[in-house]
Amino acid sequence: MGTRDTDWEGVRLHVVTGKGGTGKTTVAGALALALASGGKKVLLMEVEGRQGIAQLFDVPPLPYAERKIAVAPTSLAEHPGDVFALVADPESALIEYLEMFYSMKLAGAALTRLGVFDFATTIAPGLRDVLLTGKAAEAVRRKGGGGRAYDAVVMDAPPTGRIGRFLNVSTEISGLAKVGPIRGHADTVQNVIRSPQTVVHFVTLLEEMPVQETLDGIAELRALGGIRAGAIMINMTRSLPLPASQLQAAADGQLDPDLIAVGLKAAGLDDSGQLAAELAAELAGQAKTTLGQQEQRDRLAEAGQPCYDLPWISDGMDLAGLYRLAAALRTQGAA
Amino acid sequence: MAQAAPRGDPGGRSAGTTPPPLDVDRLIDDRRNRIIVCCGSGGVGKTTIAAAIGLRAAERGRHVVVLTVDPAKRLAQSMGLTSLDNTPRPVHGLSSAGAGDANPGGSLHAMMLDMKRTFDEIVEAHAEPGRAAQILDNPFYQSLSSSFAGTQEYMAMEKLGQLRRAEEWDLIVVDTPPSRSALDFLDAPQRLARFLDGRLLRLLTAPAKFGGRAGLRMLNAGFGMVTGVLTKVLGGQMLRDVQTFVSALDTMFGGFRERADYTYKLLRAPGTAFLVVASPETDALREASYFVERLDTERMPLAGLIVNRVHRSPAAHLSAARSLAAAETLHAAAAANPGTWSDPSTEPDSDYALAIAALRLHADRMQQAAEERRQAEHFTAAHPLVPVTEVPAQPDDVHDLTGLRAIGDFFGKPE
């Protein structure tokens, strides 16, 4: 172990965020697989109760318990690794917290029935977040088997628009709870989140709005101070293998369909003239998109964070696709 | 931009489950329709669809206000506004080109929800100045109004009620908050109202007031445990802030639940229509399914599903397999005669290069279209009666009214 150079040596908590629709859960899953290869043990954690991990890995809905869900891709030279999954919900985390710190063997059901949980999280909106980040911090710090229980924890976190508030729990809580046990707990959690052990990765598409949210999100983290931005994971990328000059011509609708027709004819396709015109139109649309994407890529580069490309999986996202994404992350040094 | 594919045949739709077509124009032309709610999970282009519908309706003669909760500057800019704020702003530059035979002469306003401002305004409108200031300064109120997860949804519904009561517009198009779950905006207002009007809150903050009631004595044993837990978790200071807030609120007005109930009723009333927006992907369509089922349970009027950003091909008659095979043939021919081709990761520099690129792209497109269609058919298999329409993916982002109008044009009747 430790023979490969990766960009995130020493990082143990990978927080993965992204605008809705960018494939945040998929990328978190791929990252967990990538980090686990080479005989590591990784915990993939979900905090929004959508059972996205179960759907991604095609397993039944997951409980509030750590379950092994996948074996990491492996080569002959390596040991296989394990990915565990945990669906953390704040209510279970609160009950666990009370038991752990106060030995309060509470009937969770009674608390729920009385609405205490809803009440507490409503009064203190940050409470929900501190319980979830607290669970991640606990997993990072946990010991087991003569070493650490997990080599890394990957969290499928709330979307970019909420990530600053979600991770900045200590400040959010302190506005309300100036003293008290939850405040102390929040401070412990902050020590993990604001340490070099934790980075926040942003999943984006090469479209204007997700890119803007990514840049805003990175700026927000920088403004908070102490919470480290990690990589920008550019999801669903596709290449259009055209030389720059032709790309521009195609985008401007200036491509001569005859240039395509020559090839179509050689390949034995019927009605090559008509087909060439149709394909030229399709190419024009994609060329426009590609040029726009290059602009977005340039904007992302300004953030100065490492960028990884995750290829578009055209035949539908499944486990095989997930392994392909994990391999792409490994090749690029993400894990 | 000319769209080569005939509209009835989006990328070669096979004979499968065909849903009834959703006629958006009929929806916006029917003047009995006063509210259109666009909902769906985040990242599906809901806000853009809402704006495009608003623009189209205005250009077909309606007096429209679009209420958005998405802070994207781009949307404001596309409507010619420097920014959107909590007040409806007029959008200029409408044309009546898309009006068809409808009477033009409509208007369009747009606004963006500022949840804290909206909450503050409720407080200011209902409490005398001293009381209002006391509430606005309360740390618990500040946290509640700016960061409670349900506040945005509650305030969106509150704003919708205000716009409806203003009677200045004959059509309100609402874009729902960008939550992960499309159902949040239906549930969150009730949750907030339940909390603010809730018995537990009142019990905890004014136990003396209720102490004598026989019915509540039974609770006392459990109650001690509850306060114990809460004090442990939250600390005493926070409970005191809440108490101050609630007692200030109490004297103010008739309850949050009634307000939430009012908008809930509005959503059920004739004249309201829900449009569910999804991208042609598993997650988004699953959310759309949940939402459709929920609307049905609540007896809220669903107009249909808009599948946004669908990929269509102008050459749908050429299958992915044939296209790929042709590309391989050309690739082999070019490789046999390499010329200056030295880097195998690039395409061979030959007369066929462009054709190879075009064929590969086409194969990819056809695969994607097939996958998207499969996802949409899953939805329709479960909800065969829900009308559906599709909006093709645009090659670039929407930047102006022309871009919004182009999207609206897809709502035009197929014939």
PDB file of C-alpha atoms in Angstrom, chain B residues 107-369:
ATOM      1  CA  SER B 107     -47.575  41.188 -20.223  1.00  0.00           C
ATOM      2  CA  LEU B 108     -44.840  39.466 -18.260  1.00  0.00           C
ATOM      3  CA  HIS B 109     -43.440  40.152 -14.812  1.00  0.00           C
ATOM      4  CA  ALA B 110     -40.785  38.147 -13.024  1.00  0.00           C
ATOM      5  CA  MET B 111     -39.623  37.966  -9.439  1.00  0.00           C
ATOM      6  CA  MET B 112     -37.354  35.910  -7.277  1.00  0.00           C
ATOM      7  CA  LEU B 113     -38.366  34.793  -3.828  1.00  0.00           C
ATOM      8  CA  ASP B 114     -36.404  36.279  -0.965  1.00  0.00           C
ATOM      9  CA  MET B 115     -37.526  34.044   1.868  1.00  0.00           C
ATOM     10  CA  LYS B 116     -36.185  36.117   4.727  1.00  0.00           C
ATOM     11  CA  ARG B 117     -37.655  39.326   3.271  1.00  0.00           C
ATOM     12  CA  THR B 118     -41.013  37.619   2.797  1.00  0.00           C
ATOM     13  CA  PHE B 119     -41.011  36.319   6.365  1.00  0.00           C
ATOM     14  CA  ASP B 120     -39.989  39.746   7.689  1.00  0.00           C
ATOM     15  CA  GLU B 121     -42.839  41.327   5.744  1.00  0.00           C
ATOM     16  CA  ILE B 122     -45.371  38.988   7.305  1.00  0.00           C
ATOM     17  CA  VAL B 123     -44.107  39.942  10.734  1.00  0.00           C
ATOM     18  CA  GLU B 124     -44.092  43.664   9.908  1.00  0.00           C
ATOM     19  CA  ALA B 125     -47.576  43.497   8.446  1.00  0.00           C
ATOM     20  CA  HIS B 126     -49.108  41.737  11.430  1.00  0.00           C
ATOM     21  CA  ALA B 127     -47.407  43.119  14.503  1.00  0.00           C
ATOM     22  CA  GLU B 128     -47.220  46.636  15.834  1.00  0.00           C
ATOM     23  CA  PRO B 129     -43.774  48.169  15.279  1.00  0.00           C
ATOM     24  CA  GLY B 130     -42.367  47.474  18.754  1.00  0.00           C
ATOM     25  CA  ARG B 131     -43.421  43.860  18.718  1.00  0.00           C
ATOM     26  CA  ALA B 132     -42.190  43.389  15.175  1.00  0.00           C
ATOM     27  CA  ALA B 133     -38.752  44.710  16.045  1.00  0.00           C
ATOM     28  CA  GLN B 134     -38.625  42.366  19.023  1.00  0.00           C
ATOM     29  CA  ILE B 135     -39.407  39.377  16.831  1.00  0.00           C
ATOM     30  CA  LEU B 136     -37.030  40.375  14.049  1.00  0.00           C
ATOM     31  CA  ASP B 137     -34.186  40.693  16.556  1.00  0.00           C
ATOM     32  CA  ASN B 138     -34.763  37.335  18.165  1.00  0.00           C
ATOM     33  CA  PRO B 139     -31.864  34.948  17.401  1.00  0.00           C
ATOM     34  CA  PHE B 140     -34.236  32.049  17.029  1.00  0.00           C
ATOM     35  CA  TYR B 141     -36.375  33.970  14.533  1.00  0.00           C
ATOM     36  CA  GLN B 142     -33.286  34.913  12.540  1.00  0.00           C
ATOM     37  CA  SER B 143     -32.218  31.330  12.311  1.00  0.00           C
ATOM     38  CA  LEU B 144     -35.714  30.144  11.465  1.00  0.00           C
ATOM     39  CA  SER B 145     -36.261  32.747   8.752  1.00  0.00           C
ATOM     40  CA  SER B 146     -32.949  32.268   7.024  1.00  0.00           C
ATOM     41  CA  SER B 147     -31.979  28.671   7.408  1.00  0.00           C
ATOM     42  CA  PHE B 148     -34.777  26.357   8.417  1.00  0.00           C
ATOM     43  CA  ALA B 149     -35.119  23.753   5.713  1.00  0.00           C
ATOM     44  CA  GLY B 150     -38.843  24.309   5.241  1.00  0.00           C
ATOM     45  CA  THR B 151     -38.884  28.083   5.324  1.00  0.00           C
ATOM     46  CA  GLN B 152     -38.181  28.543   1.637  1.00  0.00           C
ATOM     47  CA  GLU B 153     -41.045  26.290   0.672  1.00  0.00           C
ATOM     48  CA  TYR B 154     -43.367  27.904   3.189  1.00  0.00           C
ATOM     49  CA  MET B 155     -42.495  31.371   1.939  1.00  0.00           C
ATOM     50  CA  ALA B 156     -42.848  30.326  -1.710  1.00  0.00           C
ATOM     51  CA  MET B 157     -46.390  29.246  -0.927  1.00  0.00           C
ATOM     52  CA  GLU B 158     -46.995  32.404   1.111  1.00  0.00           C
ATOM     53  CA  LYS B 159     -45.804  34.526  -1.825  1.00  0.00           C
ATOM     54  CA  LEU B 160     -48.008  32.582  -4.198  1.00  0.00           C
ATOM     55  CA  GLY B 161     -50.979  33.375  -1.974  1.00  0.00           C
ATOM     56  CA  GLN B 162     -50.056  37.069  -1.923  1.00  0.00           C
ATOM     57  CA  LEU B 163     -49.711  37.225  -5.712  1.00  0.00           C
ATOM     58  CA  ARG B 164     -53.022  35.449  -6.146  1.00  0.00           C
ATOM     59  CA  ARG B 165     -54.797  37.825  -3.781  1.00  0.00           C
ATOM     60  CA  ALA B 166     -53.280  40.855  -5.530  1.00  0.00           C
ATOM     61  CA  GLU B 167     -55.404  40.067  -8.619  1.00  0.00           C
ATOM     62  CA  GLU B 168     -52.928  41.965 -10.780  1.00  0.00           C
ATOM     63  CA  TRP B 169     -52.117  38.992 -12.973  1.00  0.00           C
ATOM     64  CA  ASP B 170     -54.340  36.449 -14.595  1.00  0.00           C
ATOM     65  CA  LEU B 171     -51.675  33.752 -14.623  1.00  0.00           C
ATOM     66  CA  ILE B 172     -49.032  32.941 -12.021  1.00  0.00           C
ATOM     67  CA  VAL B 173     -46.269  30.537 -13.003  1.00  0.00           C
ATOM     68  CA  VAL B 174     -44.428  29.186  -9.963  1.00  0.00           C
ATOM     69  CA  ASP B 175     -41.116  27.444  -9.954  1.00  0.00           C
ATOM     70  CA  THR B 176     -40.655  25.322  -6.828  1.00  0.00           C
ATOM     71  CA  PRO B 177     -37.528  25.353  -4.639  1.00  0.00           C
ATOM     72  CA  PRO B 178     -34.602  23.263  -5.833  1.00  0.00           C
ATOM     73  CA  SER B 179     -34.833  20.510  -3.267  1.00  0.00           C
ATOM     74  CA  ARG B 180     -33.601  17.009  -3.844  1.00  0.00           C
ATOM     75  CA  SER B 181     -37.098  15.728  -3.394  1.00  0.00           C
ATOM     76  CA  ALA B 182     -39.881  17.164  -5.473  1.00  0.00           C
ATOM     77  CA  LEU B 183     -42.297  16.501  -2.629  1.00  0.00           C
ATOM     78  CA  ASP B 184     -40.606  18.859  -0.198  1.00  0.00           C
ATOM     79  CA  PHE B 185     -42.513  21.911  -1.233  1.00  0.00           C
ATOM     80  CA  LEU B 186     -45.822  20.232  -0.468  1.00  0.00           C
ATOM     81  CA  ASP B 187     -44.702  18.921   2.893  1.00  0.00           C
ATOM     82  CA  ALA B 188     -42.406  21.600   4.243  1.00  0.00           C
ATOM     83  CA  PRO B 189     -44.989  24.369   4.745  1.00  0.00           C
ATOM     84  CA  GLN B 190     -47.184  22.004   6.735  1.00  0.00           C
ATOM     85  CA  ARG B 191     -44.199  20.891   8.747  1.00  0.00           C
ATOM     86  CA  LEU B 192     -43.217  24.441   9.625  1.00  0.00           C
ATOM     87  CA  ALA B 193     -46.797  25.365  10.446  1.00  0.00           C
ATOM     88  CA  ARG B 194     -47.264  22.258  12.542  1.00  0.00           C
ATOM     89  CA  PHE B 195     -44.154  23.117  14.429  1.00  0.00           C
ATOM     90  CA  LEU B 196     -44.992  26.757  15.028  1.00  0.00           C
ATOM     91  CA  ASP B 197     -48.530  25.999  16.079  1.00  0.00           C
ATOM     92  CA  GLY B 198     -47.572  22.749  17.715  1.00  0.00           C
ATOM     93  CA  ARG B 199     -48.561  21.717  21.179  1.00  0.00           C
ATOM     94  CA  LEU B 200     -45.097  20.586  22.177  1.00  0.00           C
ATOM     95  CA  LEU B 201     -43.721  24.026  21.471  1.00  0.00           C
ATOM     96  CA  ARG B 202     -46.394  25.619  23.591  1.00  0.00           C
ATOM     97  CA  LEU B 203     -46.055  23.060  26.351  1.00  0.00           C
ATOM     98  CA  LEU B 204     -42.346  23.541  26.585  1.00  0.00           C
ATOM     99  CA  THR B 205     -42.369  27.266  26.382  1.00  0.00           C
ATOM    100  CA  ALA B 206     -45.303  27.923  28.666  1.00  0.00           C
ATOM    101  CA  PRO B 207     -45.790  24.840  30.823  1.00  0.00           C
ATOM    102  CA  ALA B 208     -47.412  26.828  33.634  1.00  0.00           C
ATOM    103  CA  LYS B 209     -50.266  27.875  31.408  1.00  0.00           C
ATOM    104  CA  PHE B 210     -51.179  24.289  30.714  1.00  0.00           C
ATOM    105  CA  GLY B 211     -50.239  22.783  34.049  1.00  0.00           C
ATOM    106  CA  GLY B 212     -53.714  22.650  35.480  1.00  0.00           C
ATOM    107  CA  ARG B 213     -55.386  20.852  32.655  1.00  0.00           C
ATOM    108  CA  ALA B 214     -56.313  17.328  33.572  1.00  0.00           C
ATOM    109  CA  GLY B 215     -55.830  15.960  30.100  1.00  0.00           C
ATOM    110  CA  LEU B 216     -52.229  16.970  30.091  1.00  0.00           C
ATOM    111  CA  ARG B 217     -51.279  15.604  33.492  1.00  0.00           C
ATOM    112  CA  MET B 218     -50.854  12.214  31.981  1.00  0.00           C
ATOM    113  CA  LEU B 219     -48.085  13.611  29.873  1.00  0.00           C
ATOM    114  CA  ASN B 220     -46.141  14.819  32.868  1.00  0.00           C
ATOM    115  CA  ALA B 221     -44.021  11.736  33.436  1.00  0.00           C
ATOM    116  CA  GLY B 222     -42.883  11.609  29.830  1.00  0.00           C
ATOM    117  CA  PHE B 223     -42.655  15.340  29.818  1.00  0.00           C
ATOM    118  CA  GLY B 224     -39.867  15.420  32.370  1.00  0.00           C
ATOM    119  CA  MET B 225     -37.839  13.094  30.242  1.00  0.00           C
ATOM    120  CA  VAL B 226     -38.502  15.177  27.154  1.00  0.00           C
ATOM    121  CA  THR B 227     -37.399  18.451  28.695  1.00  0.00           C
ATOM    122  CA  GLY B 228     -34.389  16.635  30.094  1.00  0.00           C
ATOM    123  CA  VAL B 229     -33.368  15.428  26.673  1.00  0.00           C
ATOM    124  CA  LEU B 230     -33.964  18.781  25.062  1.00  0.00           C
ATOM    125  CA  THR B 231     -31.975  20.675  27.657  1.00  0.00           C
ATOM    126  CA  LYS B 232     -29.144  18.211  27.230  1.00  0.00           C
ATOM    127  CA  VAL B 233     -29.169  18.480  23.484  1.00  0.00           C
ATOM    128  CA  LEU B 234     -29.966  22.100  22.939  1.00  0.00           C
ATOM    129  CA  GLY B 235     -28.934  23.903  26.112  1.00  0.00           C
ATOM    130  CA  GLY B 236     -31.106  26.206  28.193  1.00  0.00           C
ATOM    131  CA  GLN B 237     -30.345  29.410  26.314  1.00  0.00           C
ATOM    132  CA  MET B 238     -31.890  28.184  23.143  1.00  0.00           C
ATOM    133  CA  LEU B 239     -35.091  27.169  24.855  1.00  0.00           C
ATOM    134  CA  ARG B 240     -35.319  30.662  26.350  1.00  0.00           C
ATOM    135  CA  ASP B 241     -34.909  32.276  22.905  1.00  0.00           C
ATOM    136  CA  VAL B 242     -37.660  30.082  21.573  1.00  0.00           C
ATOM    137  CA  GLN B 243     -39.908  30.984  24.485  1.00  0.00           C
ATOM    138  CA  THR B 244     -39.464  34.701  23.851  1.00  0.00           C
ATOM    139  CA  PHE B 245     -40.133  34.195  20.179  1.00  0.00           C
ATOM    140  CA  VAL B 246     -43.281  32.203  20.709  1.00  0.00           C
ATOM    141  CA  SER B 247     -44.790  34.574  23.208  1.00  0.00           C
ATOM    142  CA  ALA B 248     -44.131  37.476  20.826  1.00  0.00           C
ATOM    143  CA  LEU B 249     -45.621  35.513  17.973  1.00  0.00           C
ATOM    144  CA  ASP B 250     -48.683  34.480  19.935  1.00  0.00           C
ATOM    145  CA  THR B 251     -50.067  37.961  20.173  1.00  0.00           C
ATOM    146  CA  MET B 252     -49.465  38.592  16.525  1.00  0.00           C
ATOM    147  CA  PHE B 253     -51.798  36.763  14.245  1.00  0.00           C
ATOM    148  CA  GLY B 254     -53.970  33.787  13.741  1.00  0.00           C
ATOM    149  CA  GLY B 255     -51.526  31.025  13.254  1.00  0.00           C
ATOM    150  CA  PHE B 256     -49.229  29.661  10.672  1.00  0.00           C
ATOM    151  CA  ARG B 257     -51.246  26.577  10.093  1.00  0.00           C
ATOM    152  CA  GLU B 258     -54.186  28.539   8.759  1.00  0.00           C
ATOM    153  CA  ARG B 259     -51.879  30.327   6.345  1.00  0.00           C
ATOM    154  CA  ALA B 260     -50.393  27.059   5.194  1.00  0.00           C
ATOM    155  CA  ASP B 261     -53.890  25.609   4.857  1.00  0.00           C
ATOM    156  CA  TYR B 262     -54.948  28.557   2.722  1.00  0.00           C
ATOM    157  CA  THR B 263     -52.229  27.992   0.143  1.00  0.00           C
ATOM    158  CA  TYR B 264     -52.759  24.266   0.275  1.00  0.00           C
ATOM    159  CA  LYS B 265     -56.395  24.838  -0.633  1.00  0.00           C
ATOM    160  CA  LEU B 266     -55.312  27.203  -3.380  1.00  0.00           C
ATOM    161  CA  LEU B 267     -53.244  24.426  -4.881  1.00  0.00           C
ATOM    162  CA  ARG B 268     -56.274  22.177  -4.933  1.00  0.00           C
ATOM    163  CA  ALA B 269     -58.699  24.737  -6.287  1.00  0.00           C
ATOM    164  CA  PRO B 270     -59.924  24.762  -9.887  1.00  0.00           C
ATOM    165  CA  GLY B 271     -57.644  27.018 -11.906  1.00  0.00           C
ATOM    166  CA  THR B 272     -54.448  25.462 -10.605  1.00  0.00           C
ATOM    167  CA  ALA B 273     -52.433  23.082 -12.732  1.00  0.00           C
ATOM    168  CA  PHE B 274     -49.282  21.175 -11.915  1.00  0.00           C
ATOM    169  CA  LEU B 275     -46.620  20.502 -14.491  1.00  0.00           C
ATOM    170  CA  VAL B 276     -44.032  17.963 -13.476  1.00  0.00           C
ATOM    171  CA  VAL B 277     -40.648  18.551 -15.087  1.00  0.00           C
ATOM    172  CA  ALA B 278     -38.031  15.816 -15.396  1.00  0.00           C
ATOM    173  CA  SER B 279     -34.955  15.080 -17.412  1.00  0.00           C
ATOM    174  CA  PRO B 280     -35.046  11.727 -19.227  1.00  0.00           C
ATOM    175  CA  GLU B 281     -32.995  10.049 -16.502  1.00  0.00           C
ATOM    176  CA  THR B 282     -33.773   7.384 -13.920  1.00  0.00           C
ATOM    177  CA  ASP B 283     -33.568   9.555 -10.807  1.00  0.00           C
ATOM    178  CA  ALA B 284     -35.500  12.505 -12.170  1.00  0.00           C
ATOM    179  CA  LEU B 285     -38.251  10.307 -13.574  1.00  0.00           C
ATOM    180  CA  ARG B 286     -38.468   8.359 -10.336  1.00  0.00           C
ATOM    181  CA  GLU B 287     -39.034  11.629  -8.483  1.00  0.00           C
ATOM    182  CA  ALA B 288     -41.598  12.572 -11.118  1.00  0.00           C
ATOM    183  CA  SER B 289     -43.385   9.292 -10.443  1.00  0.00           C
ATOM    184  CA  TYR B 290     -43.488   9.924  -6.691  1.00  0.00           C
ATOM    185  CA  PHE B 291     -44.835  13.338  -7.359  1.00  0.00           C
ATOM    186  CA  VAL B 292     -47.550  12.227  -9.750  1.00  0.00           C
ATOM    187  CA  GLU B 293     -48.711   9.642  -7.215  1.00  0.00           C
ATOM    188  CA  ARG B 294     -48.701  12.193  -4.444  1.00  0.00           C
ATOM    189  CA  LEU B 295     -50.718  14.731  -6.454  1.00  0.00           C
ATOM    190  CA  ASP B 296     -53.228  12.023  -7.098  1.00  0.00           C
ATOM    191  CA  THR B 297     -53.506  11.231  -3.385  1.00  0.00           C
ATOM    192  CA  GLU B 298     -53.942  14.902  -2.569  1.00  0.00           C
ATOM    193  CA  ARG B 299     -56.422  15.315  -5.411  1.00  0.00           C
ATOM    194  CA  MET B 300     -54.330  18.079  -6.872  1.00  0.00           C
ATOM    195  CA  PRO B 301     -54.723  18.714 -10.582  1.00  0.00           C
ATOM    196  CA  LEU B 302     -51.871  17.316 -12.656  1.00  0.00           C
ATOM    197  CA  ALA B 303     -51.647  18.698 -16.185  1.00  0.00           C
ATOM    198  CA  GLY B 304     -48.825  16.456 -17.288  1.00  0.00           C
ATOM    199  CA  LEU B 305     -45.141  15.710 -17.528  1.00  0.00           C
ATOM    200  CA  ILE B 306     -42.555  17.710 -19.428  1.00  0.00           C
ATOM    201  CA  VAL B 307     -39.505  15.661 -20.258  1.00  0.00           C
ATOM    202  CA  ASN B 308     -36.814  18.272 -20.662  1.00  0.00           C
ATOM    203  CA  ARG B 309     -33.488  18.018 -22.506  1.00  0.00           C
ATOM    204  CA  VAL B 310     -34.387  15.060 -24.664  1.00  0.00           C
ATOM    205  CA  HIS B 311     -31.874  14.113 -27.327  1.00  0.00           C
ATOM    206  CA  ARG B 312     -33.270  13.592 -30.778  1.00  0.00           C
ATOM    207  CA  SER B 313     -31.494  12.844 -33.969  1.00  0.00           C
ATOM    208  CA  PRO B 314     -32.308  14.303 -37.365  1.00  0.00           C
ATOM    209  CA  ALA B 315     -31.086  10.999 -38.868  1.00  0.00           C
ATOM    210  CA  ALA B 316     -33.078   8.592 -36.723  1.00  0.00           C
ATOM    211  CA  HIS B 317     -33.423   6.125 -39.588  1.00  0.00           C
ATOM    212  CA  LEU B 318     -29.727   5.223 -39.298  1.00  0.00           C
ATOM    213  CA  SER B 319     -29.375   2.903 -36.309  1.00  0.00           C
ATOM    214  CA  ALA B 320     -26.552   3.112 -33.767  1.00  0.00           C
ATOM    215  CA  ALA B 321     -25.255  -0.299 -34.838  1.00  0.00           C
ATOM    216  CA  ARG B 322     -25.135   0.529 -38.537  1.00  0.00           C
ATOM    217  CA  SER B 323     -23.611   3.899 -37.845  1.00  0.00           C
ATOM    218  CA  LEU B 324     -20.885   2.408 -35.688  1.00  0.00           C
ATOM    219  CA  ALA B 325     -20.195  -0.353 -38.226  1.00  0.00           C
ATOM    220  CA  ALA B 326     -19.824   2.253 -40.970  1.00  0.00           C
ATOM    221  CA  ALA B 327     -17.414   4.225 -38.788  1.00  0.00           C
ATOM    222  CA  GLU B 328     -15.352   1.097 -38.179  1.00  0.00           C
ATOM    223  CA  THR B 329     -15.225   0.318 -41.896  1.00  0.00           C
ATOM    224  CA  LEU B 330     -13.953   3.806 -42.676  1.00  0.00           C
ATOM    225  CA  HIS B 331     -11.527   3.705 -39.782  1.00  0.00           C
ATOM    226  CA  ALA B 332     -10.054   0.430 -41.067  1.00  0.00           C
ATOM    227  CA  ALA B 333      -9.803   1.830 -44.585  1.00  0.00           C
ATOM    228  CA  ALA B 334      -8.028   4.918 -43.310  1.00  0.00           C
ATOM    229  CA  ALA B 335      -5.712   2.919 -41.056  1.00  0.00           C
ATOM    230  CA  ALA B 336      -4.724   0.709 -43.993  1.00  0.00           C
ATOM    231  CA  ASN B 337      -3.502   3.851 -45.701  1.00  0.00           C
ATOM    232  CA  PRO B 338      -2.085   5.819 -42.797  1.00  0.00           C
ATOM    233  CA  GLY B 339      -0.516   8.811 -44.560  1.00  0.00           C
ATOM    234  CA  THR B 340       0.564  11.221 -41.842  1.00  0.00           C
ATOM    235  CA  TRP B 341      -1.393   9.390 -39.143  1.00  0.00           C
ATOM    236  CA  SER B 342       0.914   8.548 -36.301  1.00  0.00           C
ATOM    237  CA  ASP B 343      -1.014   9.050 -33.088  1.00  0.00           C
ATOM    238  CA  PRO B 344      -3.530   6.217 -32.729  1.00  0.00           C
ATOM    239  CA  SER B 345      -5.473   8.113 -30.072  1.00  0.00           C
ATOM    240  CA  THR B 346      -6.584  10.580 -32.749  1.00  0.00           C
ATOM    241  CA  GLU B 347      -8.605   9.884 -35.804  1.00  0.00           C
ATOM    242  CA  PRO B 348      -6.646   9.095 -38.971  1.00  0.00           C
ATOM    243  CA  ASP B 349      -5.960  12.129 -41.054  1.00  0.00           C
ATOM    244  CA  SER B 350      -7.908  11.105 -44.092  1.00  0.00           C
ATOM    245  CA  ASP B 351     -10.750  12.146 -46.305  1.00  0.00           C
ATOM    246  CA  TYR B 352     -13.004  10.113 -44.042  1.00  0.00           C
ATOM    247  CA  ALA B 353     -12.123  11.814 -40.775  1.00  0.00           C
ATOM    248  CA  LEU B 354     -15.209  13.959 -40.736  1.00  0.00           C
ATOM    249  CA  ALA B 355     -17.505  11.116 -41.697  1.00  0.00           C
ATOM    250  CA  ILE B 356     -16.006   8.936 -38.953  1.00  0.00           C
ATOM    251  CA  ALA B 357     -16.536  11.635 -36.347  1.00  0.00           C
ATOM    252  CA  ALA B 358     -20.098  12.228 -37.541  1.00  0.00           C
ATOM    253  CA  LEU B 359     -20.968   8.520 -37.547  1.00  0.00           C
ATOM    254  CA  ARG B 360     -19.525   7.934 -34.068  1.00  0.00           C
ATOM    255  CA  LEU B 361     -21.364  10.906 -32.702  1.00  0.00           C
ATOM    256  CA  HIS B 362     -24.541   9.691 -34.327  1.00  0.00           C
ATOM    257  CA  ALA B 363     -24.184   6.206 -32.852  1.00  0.00           C
ATOM    258  CA  ASP B 364     -23.662   7.756 -29.436  1.00  0.00           C
ATOM    259  CA  ARG B 365     -26.719   9.950 -29.877  1.00  0.00           C
ATOM    260  CA  MET B 366     -28.889   7.057 -30.956  1.00  0.00           C
ATOM    261  CA  GLN B 367     -27.792   5.036 -27.932  1.00  0.00           C
ATOM    262  CA  GLN B 368     -28.574   7.930 -25.666  1.00  0.00           C
ATOM    263  CA  ALA B 369     -31.945   8.500 -27.318  1.00  0.00           C
TER     264      ALA B 369
END
